[in-house]
C-alpha atoms as one frame of an Amber mdcrd trajectory, in Angstrom:
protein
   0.000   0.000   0.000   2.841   2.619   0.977   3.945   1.760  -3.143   1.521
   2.751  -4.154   0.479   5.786  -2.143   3.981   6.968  -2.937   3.217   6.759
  -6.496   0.015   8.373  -6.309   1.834  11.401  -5.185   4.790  11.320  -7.773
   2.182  13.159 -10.728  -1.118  15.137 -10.779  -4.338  12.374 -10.737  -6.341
  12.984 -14.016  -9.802  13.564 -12.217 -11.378  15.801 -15.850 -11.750  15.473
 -19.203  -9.418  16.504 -21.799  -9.859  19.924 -21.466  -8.707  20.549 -17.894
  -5.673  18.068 -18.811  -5.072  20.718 -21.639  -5.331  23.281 -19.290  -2.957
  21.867 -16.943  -0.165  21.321 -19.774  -0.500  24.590 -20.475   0.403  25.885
 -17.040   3.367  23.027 -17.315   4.232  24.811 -20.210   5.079  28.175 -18.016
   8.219  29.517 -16.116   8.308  30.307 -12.583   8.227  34.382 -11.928  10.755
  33.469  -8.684  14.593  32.247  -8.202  13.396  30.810  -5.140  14.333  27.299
  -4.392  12.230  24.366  -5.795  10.022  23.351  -2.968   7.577  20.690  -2.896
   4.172  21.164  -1.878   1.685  17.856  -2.146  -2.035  18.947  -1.476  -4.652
  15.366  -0.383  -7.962  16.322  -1.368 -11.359  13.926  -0.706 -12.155  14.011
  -4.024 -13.770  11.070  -5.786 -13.166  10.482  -9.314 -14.292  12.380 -12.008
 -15.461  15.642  -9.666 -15.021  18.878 -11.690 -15.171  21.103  -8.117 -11.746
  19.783  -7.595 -10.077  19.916 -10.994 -10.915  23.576 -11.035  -8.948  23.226
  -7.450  -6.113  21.479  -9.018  -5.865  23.831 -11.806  -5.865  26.765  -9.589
  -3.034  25.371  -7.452  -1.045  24.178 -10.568  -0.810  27.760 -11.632   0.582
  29.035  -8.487   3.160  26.173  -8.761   4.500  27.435 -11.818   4.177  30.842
 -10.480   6.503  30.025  -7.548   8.868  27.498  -8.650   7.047  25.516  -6.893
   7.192  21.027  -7.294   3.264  20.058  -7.174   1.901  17.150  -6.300  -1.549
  16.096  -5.886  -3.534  13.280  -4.839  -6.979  12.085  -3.737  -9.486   9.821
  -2.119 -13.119  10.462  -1.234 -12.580   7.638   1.837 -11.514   9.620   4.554
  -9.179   6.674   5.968  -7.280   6.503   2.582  -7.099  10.258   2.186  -5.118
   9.812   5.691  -2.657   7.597   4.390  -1.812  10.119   1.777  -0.959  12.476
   3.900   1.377   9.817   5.579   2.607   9.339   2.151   3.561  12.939   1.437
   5.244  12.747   5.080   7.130  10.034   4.452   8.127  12.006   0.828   9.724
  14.594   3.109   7.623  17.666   0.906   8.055  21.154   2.185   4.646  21.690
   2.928   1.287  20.506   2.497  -2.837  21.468   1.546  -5.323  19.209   2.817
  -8.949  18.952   2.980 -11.277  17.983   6.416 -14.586  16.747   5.078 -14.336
  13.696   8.125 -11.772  15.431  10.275 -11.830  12.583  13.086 -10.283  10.598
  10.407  -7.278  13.642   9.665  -6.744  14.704  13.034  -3.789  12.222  13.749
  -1.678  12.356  10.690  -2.006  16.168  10.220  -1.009  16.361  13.911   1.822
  14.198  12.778   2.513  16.610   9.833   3.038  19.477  11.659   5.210  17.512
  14.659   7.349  16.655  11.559   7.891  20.029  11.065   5.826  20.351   7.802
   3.645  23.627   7.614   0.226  22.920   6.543  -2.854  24.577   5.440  -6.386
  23.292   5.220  -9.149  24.386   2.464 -12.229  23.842   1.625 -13.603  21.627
   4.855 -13.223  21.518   8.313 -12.679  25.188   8.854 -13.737  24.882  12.455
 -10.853  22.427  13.229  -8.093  23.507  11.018  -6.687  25.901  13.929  -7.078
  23.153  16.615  -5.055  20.853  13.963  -2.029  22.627  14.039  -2.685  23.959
  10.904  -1.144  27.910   9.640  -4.534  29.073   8.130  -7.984  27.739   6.837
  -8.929  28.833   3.036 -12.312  28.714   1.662 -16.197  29.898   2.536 -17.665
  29.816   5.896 -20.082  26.914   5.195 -23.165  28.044   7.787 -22.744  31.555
   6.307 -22.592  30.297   2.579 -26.156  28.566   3.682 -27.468  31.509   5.856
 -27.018  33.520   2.491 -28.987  30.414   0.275 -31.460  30.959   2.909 -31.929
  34.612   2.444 -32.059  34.047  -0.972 -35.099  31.687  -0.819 -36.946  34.155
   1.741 -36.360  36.897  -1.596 -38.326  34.494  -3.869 -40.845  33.667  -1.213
 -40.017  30.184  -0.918 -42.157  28.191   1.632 -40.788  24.527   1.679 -37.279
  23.510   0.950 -35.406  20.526   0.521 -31.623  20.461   1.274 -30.055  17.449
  -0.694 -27.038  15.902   0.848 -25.034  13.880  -1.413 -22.228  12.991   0.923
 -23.088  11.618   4.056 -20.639  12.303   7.090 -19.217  15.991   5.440 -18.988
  18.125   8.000 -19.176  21.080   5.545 -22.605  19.584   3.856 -24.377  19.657
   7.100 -22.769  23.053   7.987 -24.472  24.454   4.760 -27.959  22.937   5.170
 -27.880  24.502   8.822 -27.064  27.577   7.811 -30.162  27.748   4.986 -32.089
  26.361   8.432 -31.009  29.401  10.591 -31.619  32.365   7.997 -35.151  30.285
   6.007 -38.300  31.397   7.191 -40.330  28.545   5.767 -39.931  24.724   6.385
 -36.784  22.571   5.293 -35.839  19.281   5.424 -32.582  17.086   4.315 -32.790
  14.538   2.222 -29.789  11.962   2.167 -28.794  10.529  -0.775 -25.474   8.301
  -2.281 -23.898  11.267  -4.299 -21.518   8.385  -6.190 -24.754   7.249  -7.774
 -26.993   9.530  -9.585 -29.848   8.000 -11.207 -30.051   7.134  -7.247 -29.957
  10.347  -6.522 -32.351  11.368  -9.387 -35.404   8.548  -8.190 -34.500   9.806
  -4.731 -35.433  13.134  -5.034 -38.394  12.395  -7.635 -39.996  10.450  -5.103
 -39.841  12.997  -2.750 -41.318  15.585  -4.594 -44.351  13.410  -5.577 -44.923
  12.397  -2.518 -44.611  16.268  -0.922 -46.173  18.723  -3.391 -45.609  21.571
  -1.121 -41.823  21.792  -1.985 -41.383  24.388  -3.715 -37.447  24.376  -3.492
 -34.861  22.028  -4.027 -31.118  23.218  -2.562 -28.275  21.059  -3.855 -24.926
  21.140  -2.433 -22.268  20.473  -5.274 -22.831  21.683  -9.359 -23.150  18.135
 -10.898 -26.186  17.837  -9.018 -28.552  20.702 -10.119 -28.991  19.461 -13.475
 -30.042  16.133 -11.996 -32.414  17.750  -9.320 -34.116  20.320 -12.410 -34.551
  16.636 -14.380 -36.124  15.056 -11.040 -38.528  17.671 -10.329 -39.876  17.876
 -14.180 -40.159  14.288 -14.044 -41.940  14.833 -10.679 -44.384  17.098 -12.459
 -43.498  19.751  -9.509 -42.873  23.630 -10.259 -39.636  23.662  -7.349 -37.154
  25.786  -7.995 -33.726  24.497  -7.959 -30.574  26.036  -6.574 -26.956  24.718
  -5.389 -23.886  25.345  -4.676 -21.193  25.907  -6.756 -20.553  26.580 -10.412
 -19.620  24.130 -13.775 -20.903  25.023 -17.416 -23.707  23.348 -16.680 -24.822
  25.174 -13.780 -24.013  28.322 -16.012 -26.342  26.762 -18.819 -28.821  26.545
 -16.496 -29.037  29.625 -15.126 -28.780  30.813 -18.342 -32.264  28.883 -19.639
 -33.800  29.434 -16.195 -34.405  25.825 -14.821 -31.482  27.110 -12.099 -32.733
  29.884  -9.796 -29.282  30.949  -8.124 -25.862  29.027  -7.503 -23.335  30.160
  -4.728 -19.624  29.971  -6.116 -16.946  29.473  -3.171 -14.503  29.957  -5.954
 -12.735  26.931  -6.298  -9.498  27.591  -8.300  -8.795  30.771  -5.836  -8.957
  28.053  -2.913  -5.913  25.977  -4.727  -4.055  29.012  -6.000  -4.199  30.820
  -2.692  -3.152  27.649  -0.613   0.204  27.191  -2.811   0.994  31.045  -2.942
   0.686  31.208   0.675   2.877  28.015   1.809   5.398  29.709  -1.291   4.975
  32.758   0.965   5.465  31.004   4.387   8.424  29.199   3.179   9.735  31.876
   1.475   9.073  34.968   4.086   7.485  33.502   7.026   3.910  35.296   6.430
   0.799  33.747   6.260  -2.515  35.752   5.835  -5.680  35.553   8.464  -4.017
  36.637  11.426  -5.369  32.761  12.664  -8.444  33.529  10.919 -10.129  32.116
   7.794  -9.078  33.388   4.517 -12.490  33.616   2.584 -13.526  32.840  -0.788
 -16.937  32.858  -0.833 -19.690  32.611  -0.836 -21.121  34.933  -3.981 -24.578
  34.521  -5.294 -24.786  33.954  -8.431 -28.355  34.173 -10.851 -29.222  34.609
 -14.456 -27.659  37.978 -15.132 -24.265  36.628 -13.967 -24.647  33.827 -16.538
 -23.321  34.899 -19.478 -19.974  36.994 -18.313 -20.006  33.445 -15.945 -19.512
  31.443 -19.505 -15.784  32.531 -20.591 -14.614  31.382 -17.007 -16.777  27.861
 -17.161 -15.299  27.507 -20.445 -11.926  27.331 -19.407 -12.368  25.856 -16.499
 -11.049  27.903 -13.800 -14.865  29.220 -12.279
């Protein structure tokens, strides 16, 4: 197993299509703007395969590693136990610093505890802002999740929403439940979360269509990651229900949507600035010593996004880096 988690680590994971592996030759393709040494920076994500939120991630960071002369390695596993042992992996590569994720943190606490004892700097994005301090880690990067879903929450009071349904597609994410308690705190009508197995998505697509025929009062469906809204708009015109359907984050198809109107809003945490800030500032740390937050979250989100957005939203979708 250490074989191959060593490997794993040795070359960027293809998680896209052959656009984002275009894009990423291209920033190959670049030369560093420093002299500064060539450090090595791994960052573990809990990506599963095939999940365009994180190539946009990847990307992001993969410029900043050209930027700063910096050797990138990156590696992933949506099973929080494995996701561990890649950490141990990049620990036992001696890299000068590393980026990972807490979606489960129980499961990271240990080896990024041993990480830092090792004298390794590390940063945390994305998940588990509430523990990345406690962790040992220099700074958090990413939305507040319960403020990213007090603001979905908001949004649905606007357009006089009544019943909601927040769809969770990964069970055990911290930052999932975070969101759907944060539409809970700021909604004035009545939600409820609906589980489902995010890896499987006509599952997730008879899921949710049941639901709605069985409660016509929804009247809006909130999904948590952009592969999922097209599914949810398909489920609820199967359903023969009027819900409106919002989520979180952005891909072209999200953009289409919003575009053609069967997409209310989406809420873009910005992605590629989480990877491209998380490199730059371990460049920065190892370089100068500085690290920005003051031991506070560095935010990227959240932004609402609707229709009008859509079309200047298009170039960036295109090219993968919103």
């Amino acid at each position: 197993m250490g074989v191959v988690l060593s490997l794993a680590l040795t070359s960027c994971s293809s998680t896209g299509g052959k656009r984002a592996e275009e894009e990423r030759a291209k920033g190959a393709g670049g030369k560093a703007a420093v002299d500064t040494p060539r450090w090595k920076v791994a960052m573990i994500t809990h990506s599963g395969d095939g999940d365009t939120f994180w190539d946009i991630v990847q990307s992001g960071a993969e410029q900043a590693a050209v930027k700063d002369n910096i050797e990138f390695l990156y590696s992933h596993d949506k099973e929080a136990g494995k996701q561990a042992q890649l950490v141990q992996a990049a620990i036992d590569q001696d890299v000068d610093g590393i980026v990972v994720s807490l979606a489960k943190p129980a499961a990271m606490k240990a080896v990024v505890a041993k990480a830092v004892k090792s004298g390794i700097p590390v940063l945390t994005i994305n998940s588990g802002q509430d523990k990345s301090k406690s962790f040992g880690a220099l700074a958090h990067i990413g939305q507040d999740e319960v403020t990213a879903g007090e603001a979905v929450g908001e949004e649905l009071n606007e357009r006089d929403r009544k019943k909601a349904v927040c769809v969770l597609h990964e069970q055990g994410n911290v930052g999932h439940e975070e969101r759907c308690d944060g539409v809970r705190e700021k909604f004035d009508g009545k939600i409820e979360n609906l589980y489902v197995e995010g890896t499987n998505m006509p599952s997730v697509e008879s899921s949710l269509e049941s639901k709605l025929q069985s409660d016509p009062d929804i009247d809006s469906v909130v999904t948590l990651g952009a592969p999922f809204a097209g599914t949810a708009a398909k489920a609820a015109d199967q359903a023969g229900s009027d819900a409106q359907i919002s989520t979180f984050d952005l891909n072209e198809k999200v953009v289409s949507g919003l575009q053609d109107e069967s997409i209310t809003f989406a809420v873009d945490q910005q992605p590629y600035l989480q990877g491209y800030q998380a490199v730059d500032l371990l460049w920065l740390y190892l370089y100068n010593s500085t690290m920005l937050g003051g031991g506070e979250p560095v935010l990227t989100g959240p932004q609402v996004l609707t229709g009008e957005d859509a079309d200047a939203l298009e170039e960036y979708t295109g090219r993968g880096t919103r």
